[in-house]
Amino acid sequence: MSTILVTGATGLVGSEVVARLVKAGHDVLALVHRQQVLLRNNGTALRSGDVTLVPGDVTKPRLGLPSRIASTVDKVVHCAAITDFGRAREVYQSINVDGTANVAELAAGLGVPLVHVGTAYVCGERDGVALESDLDVGQRFANAYEESKLQAETLVHKARANGLAAAVVRPSIVVGAERTGVVRDFKNLYVVLKLTTEGKVRSIPGHYDANLDLVPVDYVADLIVEVAERFAEAEGKTFHAVGKALTLRDFSDVLAEYPSFTVPRFVPPSSFDAQRLPVGERMYYERVASLYESYFQRRVHFDTSTADAFRRRKAPVGGQVYLRRLLDHCLKVGYLGAPLPSFTEVLSTLDGDA
Amino acid sequence: MSAQAEVAKVVAAMAPNQGVAITADSSLTADLGYDSLRLMELTMALEKHFELQPVDFERAATVTTVADVTRLVEEAA
């Protein structure tokens, strides 16, 4: 058993990682910043006696930790990151890039191993097979998030060359639990799903043979914990924590099974022109859906040879069965299926009053 | 109608929780049920209704009360 520092401990993945490490008997120091409560993916709070919350900030040198705390750490699992899209470039730089530099420096200074949580989408905008050993291959990026995560992972690699013991886990798009579809936060792709199924965004530039890789949050947490616990075998390696890719055709077919959903049309990017959309839909598209557009155009497959050879945890179920579970959960809790009026509808009722 | 009253009208009409009495101190999330997507939609509604310049995302993310929204609208007008 060891003392493990987990950054991003209140996050979707981080809180599940903390819960698993605690259950396995480790002493967990959960780095917390703004939020002080650790909610698991199913909404239950971690008991404060089971985990030690340590206030800190990845943007500060040594994460702002007093040395009497830092000196007890045997291992670091770095989950902290801004994963929202559309944020200012400085935000990604300070948290994702500089934050990782600070974490790597802390681990190197303490002489303890680092498990870095990256993203499979460091592959950037490309088609074909992305290997776990690929890193900077001159790829173009869809957004500042992906670019920041490549820079972060590159920093970890450099630190490794200077003697840091590190391993990297790269999840794809992290969504609800494998068996139940339950998810704590409806973010990122869920937002696009909401706008499209509610008919607020009806067409998206994309290819029906593009694929989306959705991975259950519990699988990601399981793999990170395996890497942390079996670090001697994992050291120096990079693991794709991904699911089974679904094409947009598969995706659309499942959406069409739900009578309350509007099914978005994917139109060839070359013939899509946002300016031709009605003003309301255009704003929904430009402000929200367009941030994710690249994900509807990539035909990338994540190779999992390293993860497959390493993990004892079974690969997650994927495909349409899993997508239905995710959607069923959204409907059950009312995230989908009970749309609020669009902002243009709301404004037209106000104008009617005037 | 004052700017504040006009803003409150839009905030109320867009709110996920309907029928809640609104004051300047009403919390967008706790009282009115806004989540991050609905806040984004509120920003779009305000821009269109008050003919504002597009509101910066990082700035919009800082609003927590109806009074904050009024300040945001006054800044962007």
Short mmCIF file of C-alpha atoms in Angstrom, two decimals:
data_model
loop_
_atom_site.label_atom_id
_atom_site.label_comp_id
_atom_site.label_asym_id
_atom_site.label_seq_id
_atom_site.Cartn_x
_atom_site.Cartn_y
_atom_site.Cartn_z
CA MET A 1 0.00 0.00 0.00
CA SER A 2 1.23 3.45 -0.72
CA THR A 3 0.38 7.13 -0.45
CA ILE A 4 -0.94 8.35 -3.77
CA LEU A 5 -1.52 11.97 -4.70
CA VAL A 6 -4.39 12.38 -7.19
CA THR A 7 -4.81 15.71 -9.01
CA GLY A 8 -8.17 16.59 -10.53
CA ALA A 9 -9.69 14.51 -7.73
CA THR A 10 -13.13 16.12 -7.99
CA GLY A 11 -13.37 15.49 -11.73
CA LEU A 12 -15.42 12.82 -13.47
CA VAL A 13 -12.45 10.47 -13.90
CA GLY A 14 -10.46 11.67 -10.88
CA SER A 15 -13.17 10.95 -8.33
CA GLU A 16 -13.60 7.41 -9.65
CA VAL A 17 -9.84 6.88 -9.53
CA VAL A 18 -9.77 8.10 -5.92
CA ALA A 19 -12.64 5.80 -4.95
CA ARG A 20 -10.86 2.76 -6.41
CA LEU A 21 -7.51 3.56 -4.82
CA VAL A 22 -9.19 4.03 -1.43
CA LYS A 23 -11.01 0.73 -1.80
CA ALA A 24 -7.73 -0.99 -2.61
CA GLY A 25 -6.37 0.26 0.71
CA HIS A 26 -4.09 3.09 -0.39
CA ASP A 27 -3.76 6.35 1.46
CA VAL A 28 -5.08 8.87 -1.00
CA LEU A 29 -4.25 12.56 -0.97
CA ALA A 30 -6.89 14.18 -3.15
CA LEU A 31 -5.77 17.53 -4.50
CA VAL A 32 -8.74 19.85 -4.44
CA HIS A 33 -8.96 23.38 -5.72
CA ARG A 34 -12.33 25.16 -5.98
CA GLN A 35 -14.58 22.28 -5.17
CA GLN A 36 -14.13 20.57 -1.81
CA VAL A 37 -16.46 17.58 -2.13
CA LEU A 38 -15.61 14.37 -3.94
CA LEU A 39 -18.71 13.12 -5.71
CA ARG A 40 -18.46 9.76 -7.41
CA ASN A 41 -19.94 9.26 -10.85
CA ASN A 42 -23.13 7.85 -9.32
CA GLY A 43 -23.56 10.98 -7.21
CA THR A 44 -22.54 9.51 -3.85
CA ALA A 45 -19.96 11.45 -1.86
CA LEU A 46 -16.70 9.84 -0.80
CA ARG A 47 -16.50 9.71 2.96
CA SER A 48 -14.11 12.28 4.32
CA GLY A 49 -12.53 9.74 6.66
CA ASP A 50 -11.49 7.57 3.73
CA VAL A 51 -9.55 10.16 1.81
CA THR A 52 -7.43 13.15 2.75
CA LEU A 53 -8.39 16.31 0.91
CA VAL A 54 -5.40 18.56 0.33
CA PRO A 55 -5.99 22.09 -0.94
CA GLY A 56 -3.68 22.87 -3.83
CA ASP A 57 -3.43 24.26 -7.32
CA VAL A 58 -1.72 22.64 -10.29
CA THR A 59 -0.89 26.07 -11.73
CA LYS A 60 1.46 26.72 -8.79
CA PRO A 61 4.99 25.35 -8.39
CA ARG A 62 4.86 22.09 -6.38
CA LEU A 63 1.07 22.51 -6.70
CA GLY A 64 1.21 24.82 -3.70
CA LEU A 65 1.69 21.82 -1.39
CA PRO A 66 3.59 22.24 1.87
CA SER A 67 6.67 20.02 1.86
CA ARG A 68 5.52 18.10 4.94
CA ILE A 69 2.62 16.82 2.79
CA ALA A 70 4.51 16.46 -0.50
CA SER A 71 7.25 14.43 1.21
CA THR A 72 4.77 11.66 2.12
CA VAL A 73 3.79 11.01 -1.51
CA ASP A 74 4.88 7.70 -3.09
CA LYS A 75 3.13 8.11 -6.42
CA VAL A 76 1.25 10.77 -8.39
CA VAL A 77 -1.79 10.26 -10.62
CA HIS A 78 -2.39 13.39 -12.68
CA CYS A 79 -6.04 13.65 -13.74
CA ALA A 80 -6.43 17.44 -13.56
CA ALA A 81 -7.23 19.11 -16.87
CA ILE A 82 -9.66 21.47 -18.53
CA THR A 83 -11.61 19.24 -20.88
CA ASP A 84 -14.33 21.70 -21.93
CA PHE A 85 -14.06 23.04 -25.44
CA GLY A 86 -14.24 26.68 -26.44
CA ARG A 87 -12.28 28.06 -23.50
CA ALA A 88 -9.60 30.73 -23.91
CA ARG A 89 -6.17 29.52 -25.01
CA GLU A 90 -4.57 30.85 -21.78
CA VAL A 91 -6.80 28.58 -19.70
CA TYR A 92 -5.57 25.44 -21.48
CA GLN A 93 -1.99 26.69 -21.29
CA SER A 94 -2.07 27.40 -17.60
CA ILE A 95 -3.92 24.29 -16.40
CA ASN A 96 -3.20 21.62 -18.98
CA VAL A 97 0.35 22.53 -20.03
CA ASP A 98 1.90 24.48 -17.15
CA GLY A 99 -0.09 22.37 -14.69
CA THR A 100 1.45 19.19 -16.11
CA ALA A 101 4.90 20.78 -15.99
CA ASN A 102 4.39 21.50 -12.29
CA VAL A 103 3.13 17.98 -11.60
CA ALA A 104 6.06 16.39 -13.49
CA GLU A 105 8.50 18.61 -11.63
CA LEU A 106 6.99 17.69 -8.28
CA ALA A 107 7.15 13.95 -9.05
CA ALA A 108 10.70 14.23 -10.38
CA GLY A 109 11.77 16.25 -7.35
CA LEU A 110 10.30 13.66 -5.00
CA GLY A 111 11.71 10.82 -7.09
CA VAL A 112 8.28 9.14 -7.34
CA PRO A 113 6.41 7.70 -10.35
CA LEU A 114 3.84 9.68 -12.33
CA VAL A 115 0.73 8.36 -14.07
CA HIS A 116 -0.32 11.05 -16.53
CA VAL A 117 -3.87 11.07 -17.91
CA GLY A 118 -3.84 12.39 -21.46
CA THR A 119 -6.31 11.98 -24.28
CA ALA A 120 -6.42 9.69 -27.30
CA TYR A 121 -7.23 12.81 -29.31
CA VAL A 122 -3.64 14.03 -29.06
CA CYS A 123 -3.66 12.24 -32.43
CA GLY A 124 -5.14 15.44 -33.86
CA GLU A 125 -7.08 15.64 -37.08
CA ARG A 126 -6.13 12.55 -38.96
CA ASP A 127 -7.62 9.41 -40.37
CA GLY A 128 -6.36 5.85 -40.01
CA VAL A 129 -4.77 4.07 -37.09
CA ALA A 130 -3.35 6.05 -34.17
CA LEU A 131 -0.79 4.03 -32.23
CA GLU A 132 -0.14 4.27 -28.52
CA SER A 133 3.51 4.95 -29.39
CA ASP A 134 2.56 7.91 -31.65
CA LEU A 135 2.94 11.34 -30.18
CA ASP A 136 4.05 14.35 -32.18
CA VAL A 137 3.78 13.34 -35.82
CA GLY A 138 3.15 16.85 -37.10
CA GLN A 139 -0.62 16.49 -36.73
CA ARG A 140 -3.04 19.41 -37.03
CA PHE A 141 -5.36 19.98 -34.10
CA ALA A 142 -9.08 20.50 -33.99
CA ASN A 143 -8.86 22.81 -31.00
CA ALA A 144 -6.66 24.34 -28.32
CA TYR A 145 -7.61 21.55 -25.92
CA GLU A 146 -6.05 18.82 -28.05
CA GLU A 147 -3.00 20.91 -28.72
CA SER A 148 -2.51 21.61 -25.01
CA LYS A 149 -2.74 17.91 -24.23
CA LEU A 150 -0.05 17.11 -26.80
CA GLN A 151 2.20 19.72 -25.23
CA ALA A 152 1.47 18.28 -21.79
CA GLU A 153 2.28 14.74 -22.88
CA THR A 154 5.44 15.94 -24.60
CA LEU A 155 6.53 17.50 -21.31
CA VAL A 156 6.01 14.16 -19.57
CA HIS A 157 8.14 12.48 -22.23
CA LYS A 158 10.92 14.98 -21.76
CA ALA A 159 10.78 14.54 -17.99
CA ARG A 160 11.05 10.80 -18.56
CA ALA A 161 14.19 11.28 -20.60
CA ASN A 162 15.55 13.12 -17.55
CA GLY A 163 14.83 10.22 -15.25
CA LEU A 164 11.18 10.56 -14.21
CA ALA A 165 9.38 7.21 -14.06
CA ALA A 166 6.10 7.81 -15.92
CA ALA A 167 3.25 6.10 -17.72
CA VAL A 168 0.48 7.67 -19.77
CA VAL A 169 -3.19 6.67 -20.03
CA ARG A 170 -5.10 8.21 -22.93
CA PRO A 171 -8.90 8.03 -22.73
CA SER A 172 -11.04 8.86 -25.75
CA ILE A 173 -14.42 10.54 -25.16
CA VAL A 174 -15.32 9.70 -21.55
CA VAL A 175 -19.03 9.05 -21.05
CA GLY A 176 -21.37 7.06 -18.78
CA ALA A 177 -20.76 3.83 -16.88
CA GLU A 178 -20.46 0.64 -18.86
CA ARG A 179 -23.46 -1.26 -17.46
CA THR A 180 -25.81 1.53 -16.47
CA GLY A 181 -24.93 4.50 -18.70
CA VAL A 182 -24.93 6.65 -15.57
CA VAL A 183 -22.89 9.84 -15.80
CA ARG A 184 -22.47 12.56 -13.20
CA ASP A 185 -21.87 15.51 -15.53
CA PHE A 186 -23.53 16.05 -18.87
CA LYS A 187 -20.73 17.82 -20.72
CA ASN A 188 -19.03 17.92 -24.08
CA LEU A 189 -20.58 15.38 -26.40
CA TYR A 190 -23.72 15.19 -24.26
CA VAL A 191 -24.38 18.85 -25.02
CA VAL A 192 -24.20 18.22 -28.76
CA LEU A 193 -26.46 15.23 -28.30
CA LYS A 194 -28.97 17.42 -26.50
CA LEU A 195 -28.96 20.22 -29.07
CA THR A 196 -29.31 17.83 -31.97
CA THR A 197 -31.93 15.47 -30.55
CA GLU A 198 -33.99 18.49 -29.48
CA GLY A 199 -33.87 19.83 -33.02
CA LYS A 200 -31.97 22.98 -32.09
CA VAL A 201 -29.13 21.93 -34.39
CA ARG A 202 -30.47 19.96 -37.34
CA SER A 203 -27.46 19.56 -39.56
CA ILE A 204 -23.77 19.15 -38.82
CA PRO A 205 -20.93 18.97 -41.31
CA GLY A 206 -19.71 15.40 -41.02
CA HIS A 207 -19.25 12.05 -42.67
CA TYR A 208 -21.46 9.05 -41.99
CA ASP A 209 -18.35 6.86 -42.00
CA ALA A 210 -16.54 9.06 -39.47
CA ASN A 211 -16.30 7.44 -36.09
CA LEU A 212 -16.67 8.46 -32.51
CA ASP A 213 -14.90 6.57 -29.78
CA LEU A 214 -16.88 6.63 -26.56
CA VAL A 215 -15.38 5.04 -23.48
CA PRO A 216 -17.10 4.26 -20.15
CA VAL A 217 -15.81 6.29 -17.22
CA ASP A 218 -15.51 3.16 -15.06
CA TYR A 219 -13.27 1.46 -17.60
CA VAL A 220 -11.01 4.51 -17.77
CA ALA A 221 -10.74 4.67 -13.98
CA ASP A 222 -10.08 0.90 -13.76
CA LEU A 223 -7.25 1.14 -16.27
CA ILE A 224 -5.65 4.16 -14.60
CA VAL A 225 -5.73 2.35 -11.27
CA GLU A 226 -4.23 -0.79 -12.80
CA VAL A 227 -1.42 1.31 -14.23
CA ALA A 228 -0.84 3.00 -10.88
CA GLU A 229 -0.86 -0.28 -8.95
CA ARG A 230 1.19 -2.32 -11.41
CA PHE A 231 3.46 0.57 -12.21
CA ALA A 232 6.63 -1.51 -12.61
CA GLU A 233 5.03 -3.24 -15.62
CA ALA A 234 3.50 -0.03 -16.96
CA GLU A 235 6.48 2.28 -16.67
CA GLY A 236 7.49 3.96 -19.90
CA LYS A 237 4.33 2.85 -21.68
CA THR A 238 1.31 4.64 -23.09
CA PHE A 239 -2.13 3.05 -22.98
CA HIS A 240 -5.18 3.92 -25.03
CA ALA A 241 -8.22 3.77 -22.73
CA VAL A 242 -10.81 3.64 -25.46
CA GLY A 243 -14.05 1.91 -26.33
CA LYS A 244 -15.28 0.52 -29.59
CA ALA A 245 -15.66 3.16 -32.27
CA LEU A 246 -19.14 3.83 -33.60
CA THR A 247 -19.65 5.28 -37.05
CA LEU A 248 -22.04 8.18 -37.37
CA ARG A 249 -24.25 5.84 -39.37
CA ASP A 250 -24.44 3.51 -36.33
CA PHE A 251 -25.06 6.54 -34.18
CA SER A 252 -27.87 7.90 -36.35
CA ASP A 253 -29.54 4.49 -36.56
CA VAL A 254 -29.73 4.29 -32.77
CA LEU A 255 -31.02 7.87 -32.42
CA ALA A 256 -33.76 7.03 -34.92
CA GLU A 257 -35.05 4.32 -32.57
CA TYR A 258 -36.17 6.99 -30.11
CA PRO A 259 -39.48 8.57 -31.10
CA SER A 260 -38.89 11.73 -29.07
CA PHE A 261 -35.57 12.52 -30.78
CA THR A 262 -34.89 14.61 -33.82
CA VAL A 263 -32.11 12.87 -35.76
CA PRO A 264 -29.43 15.26 -37.05
CA ARG A 265 -28.32 15.12 -40.65
CA PHE A 266 -24.62 14.92 -41.34
CA VAL A 267 -23.87 16.83 -44.51
CA PRO A 268 -20.61 16.81 -46.47
CA PRO A 269 -18.42 19.56 -45.01
CA SER A 270 -17.77 21.00 -48.46
CA SER A 271 -21.47 21.72 -48.96
CA PHE A 272 -22.21 23.00 -45.47
CA ASP A 273 -22.57 26.74 -44.99
CA ALA A 274 -23.49 28.00 -41.54
CA GLN A 275 -24.52 31.35 -43.00
CA ARG A 276 -27.45 29.68 -44.70
CA LEU A 277 -28.92 28.41 -41.42
CA PRO A 278 -31.80 30.24 -39.73
CA VAL A 279 -30.32 32.74 -37.26
CA GLY A 280 -31.25 30.76 -34.14
CA GLU A 281 -29.84 27.49 -35.40
CA ARG A 282 -26.78 29.30 -36.73
CA MET A 283 -25.97 30.63 -33.25
CA TYR A 284 -26.45 27.20 -31.64
CA TYR A 285 -24.22 25.75 -34.29
CA GLU A 286 -21.49 28.38 -34.09
CA ARG A 287 -21.37 28.70 -30.31
CA VAL A 288 -21.68 25.05 -29.36
CA ALA A 289 -21.92 22.36 -32.02
CA SER A 290 -19.08 23.70 -34.19
CA LEU A 291 -16.64 23.18 -31.32
CA TYR A 292 -17.13 19.44 -31.74
CA GLU A 293 -17.38 19.38 -35.51
CA SER A 294 -13.99 17.79 -36.09
CA TYR A 295 -15.15 14.72 -34.16
CA PHE A 296 -17.82 14.11 -36.78
CA GLN A 297 -15.29 14.15 -39.58
CA ARG A 298 -12.39 12.01 -38.36
CA ARG A 299 -12.03 8.42 -39.36
CA VAL A 300 -9.49 7.46 -36.76
CA HIS A 301 -9.06 4.15 -34.96
CA PHE A 302 -7.10 3.91 -31.76
CA ASP A 303 -4.82 0.91 -31.60
CA THR A 304 -4.90 -0.75 -28.18
CA SER A 305 -2.08 -3.33 -28.40
CA THR A 306 -0.24 -2.03 -25.35
CA ALA A 307 -3.39 -1.69 -23.24
CA ASP A 308 -4.64 -5.13 -24.35
CA ALA A 309 -1.37 -6.81 -23.41
CA PHE A 310 -1.35 -5.09 -20.02
CA ARG A 311 -4.84 -4.89 -18.60
CA ARG A 312 -6.57 -7.61 -16.61
CA ARG A 313 -9.82 -5.67 -16.72
CA LYS A 314 -12.04 -6.82 -19.57
CA ALA A 315 -12.44 -4.51 -22.55
CA PRO A 316 -15.61 -2.47 -22.29
CA VAL A 317 -18.72 -3.41 -24.21
CA GLY A 318 -19.22 -0.84 -26.87
CA GLY A 319 -21.23 -0.30 -29.96
CA GLN A 320 -24.91 0.36 -30.27
CA VAL A 321 -25.83 -1.59 -27.13
CA TYR A 322 -23.74 0.75 -25.05
CA LEU A 323 -24.99 3.86 -26.85
CA ARG A 324 -28.57 2.85 -26.04
CA ARG A 325 -27.61 2.56 -22.37
CA LEU A 326 -26.17 6.06 -22.43
CA LEU A 327 -29.28 7.47 -24.08
CA ASP A 328 -31.65 5.56 -21.81
CA HIS A 329 -29.94 7.07 -18.80
CA CYS A 330 -30.24 10.58 -20.27
CA LEU A 331 -33.96 10.02 -20.79
CA LYS A 332 -34.45 8.49 -17.36
CA VAL A 333 -33.03 11.51 -15.55
CA GLY A 334 -34.68 14.01 -17.89
CA TYR A 335 -31.51 15.34 -19.49
CA LEU A 336 -32.94 14.39 -22.88
CA GLY A 337 -36.51 14.06 -23.99
CA ALA A 338 -37.92 17.12 -22.23
CA PRO A 339 -36.56 20.02 -24.25
CA LEU A 340 -36.74 23.61 -23.10
CA PRO A 341 -37.81 26.06 -25.80
CA SER A 342 -35.01 27.46 -27.93
CA PHE A 343 -33.87 31.01 -27.23
CA THR A 344 -35.54 32.23 -30.42
CA GLU A 345 -38.85 30.70 -29.32
CA VAL A 346 -38.51 32.33 -25.91
CA LEU A 347 -37.71 35.72 -27.45
CA SER A 348 -40.66 35.54 -29.80
CA THR A 349 -43.04 35.07 -26.85
CA LEU A 350 -41.46 38.12 -25.17
CA ASP A 351 -41.81 40.21 -28.30
CA GLY A 352 -45.44 39.14 -28.43
CA ASP A 353 -45.95 40.66 -24.96
CA ALA A 354 -44.48 44.00 -25.92
CA MET B 1 -38.77 49.49 -18.61
CA SER B 2 -35.38 49.70 -16.84
CA ALA B 3 -32.49 47.68 -18.21
CA GLN B 4 -32.55 45.58 -15.07
CA ALA B 5 -36.24 44.76 -15.39
CA GLU B 6 -35.84 43.95 -19.06
CA VAL B 7 -32.87 41.65 -18.31
CA ALA B 8 -34.84 39.96 -15.53
CA LYS B 9 -37.67 39.33 -17.96
CA VAL B 10 -35.37 37.50 -20.38
CA VAL B 11 -33.65 35.58 -17.56
CA ALA B 12 -37.05 34.50 -16.22
CA ALA B 13 -38.37 33.47 -19.60
CA MET B 14 -35.28 31.38 -20.38
CA ALA B 15 -35.05 29.80 -16.92
CA PRO B 16 -35.45 26.03 -16.60
CA ASN B 17 -37.32 26.61 -13.30
CA GLN B 18 -40.44 28.57 -14.18
CA GLY B 19 -42.65 30.48 -11.77
CA VAL B 20 -39.80 31.50 -9.45
CA ALA B 21 -39.87 35.07 -8.16
CA ILE B 22 -36.77 36.84 -9.47
CA THR B 23 -34.67 39.39 -7.63
CA ALA B 24 -31.27 40.88 -8.46
CA ASP B 25 -29.73 38.36 -6.08
CA SER B 26 -31.44 35.29 -7.52
CA SER B 27 -28.89 32.59 -8.28
CA LEU B 28 -29.01 31.45 -11.88
CA THR B 29 -28.15 27.87 -11.02
CA ALA B 30 -29.54 27.29 -7.52
CA ASP B 31 -32.78 29.31 -7.86
CA LEU B 32 -33.50 29.31 -11.56
CA GLY B 33 -32.11 25.91 -12.58
CA TYR B 34 -29.64 27.08 -15.21
CA ASP B 35 -26.89 24.68 -16.29
CA SER B 36 -23.90 25.58 -18.44
CA LEU B 37 -25.72 24.96 -21.73
CA ARG B 38 -28.78 26.97 -20.70
CA LEU B 39 -26.44 29.79 -19.61
CA MET B 40 -24.91 29.73 -23.06
CA GLU B 41 -28.42 29.91 -24.53
CA LEU B 42 -29.23 32.81 -22.22
CA THR B 43 -26.17 34.64 -23.54
CA MET B 44 -27.43 34.14 -27.09
CA ALA B 45 -30.90 35.35 -26.12
CA LEU B 46 -29.46 38.48 -24.51
CA GLU B 47 -27.25 39.23 -27.49
CA LYS B 48 -30.17 38.99 -29.85
CA HIS B 49 -32.70 40.77 -27.63
CA PHE B 50 -30.44 43.69 -26.71
CA GLU B 51 -28.46 43.65 -29.97
CA LEU B 52 -25.18 43.17 -28.14
CA GLN B 53 -21.71 42.40 -29.41
CA PRO B 54 -20.92 38.69 -29.01
CA VAL B 55 -20.18 38.04 -25.34
CA ASP B 56 -16.81 36.51 -24.49
CA PHE B 57 -17.20 32.97 -23.17
CA GLU B 58 -14.81 33.43 -20.25
CA ARG B 59 -16.66 36.60 -19.25
CA ALA B 60 -20.06 34.94 -19.56
CA ALA B 61 -18.87 32.05 -17.39
CA THR B 62 -18.37 34.41 -14.43
CA VAL B 63 -22.04 35.36 -13.97
CA THR B 64 -23.85 33.80 -11.05
CA THR B 65 -26.76 36.14 -10.24
CA VAL B 66 -29.34 38.18 -12.11
CA ALA B 67 -27.45 41.36 -11.12
CA ASP B 68 -24.31 39.92 -12.75
CA VAL B 69 -26.28 39.37 -15.95
CA THR B 70 -27.44 42.99 -15.92
CA ARG B 71 -23.81 44.14 -15.59
CA LEU B 72 -22.82 41.85 -18.45
CA VAL B 73 -25.52 43.35 -20.67
CA GLU B 74 -24.52 46.90 -19.76
CA GLU B 75 -20.89 46.16 -20.59
CA ALA B 76 -21.69 44.63 -23.96
CA ALA B 77 -24.25 47.25 -25.00
#
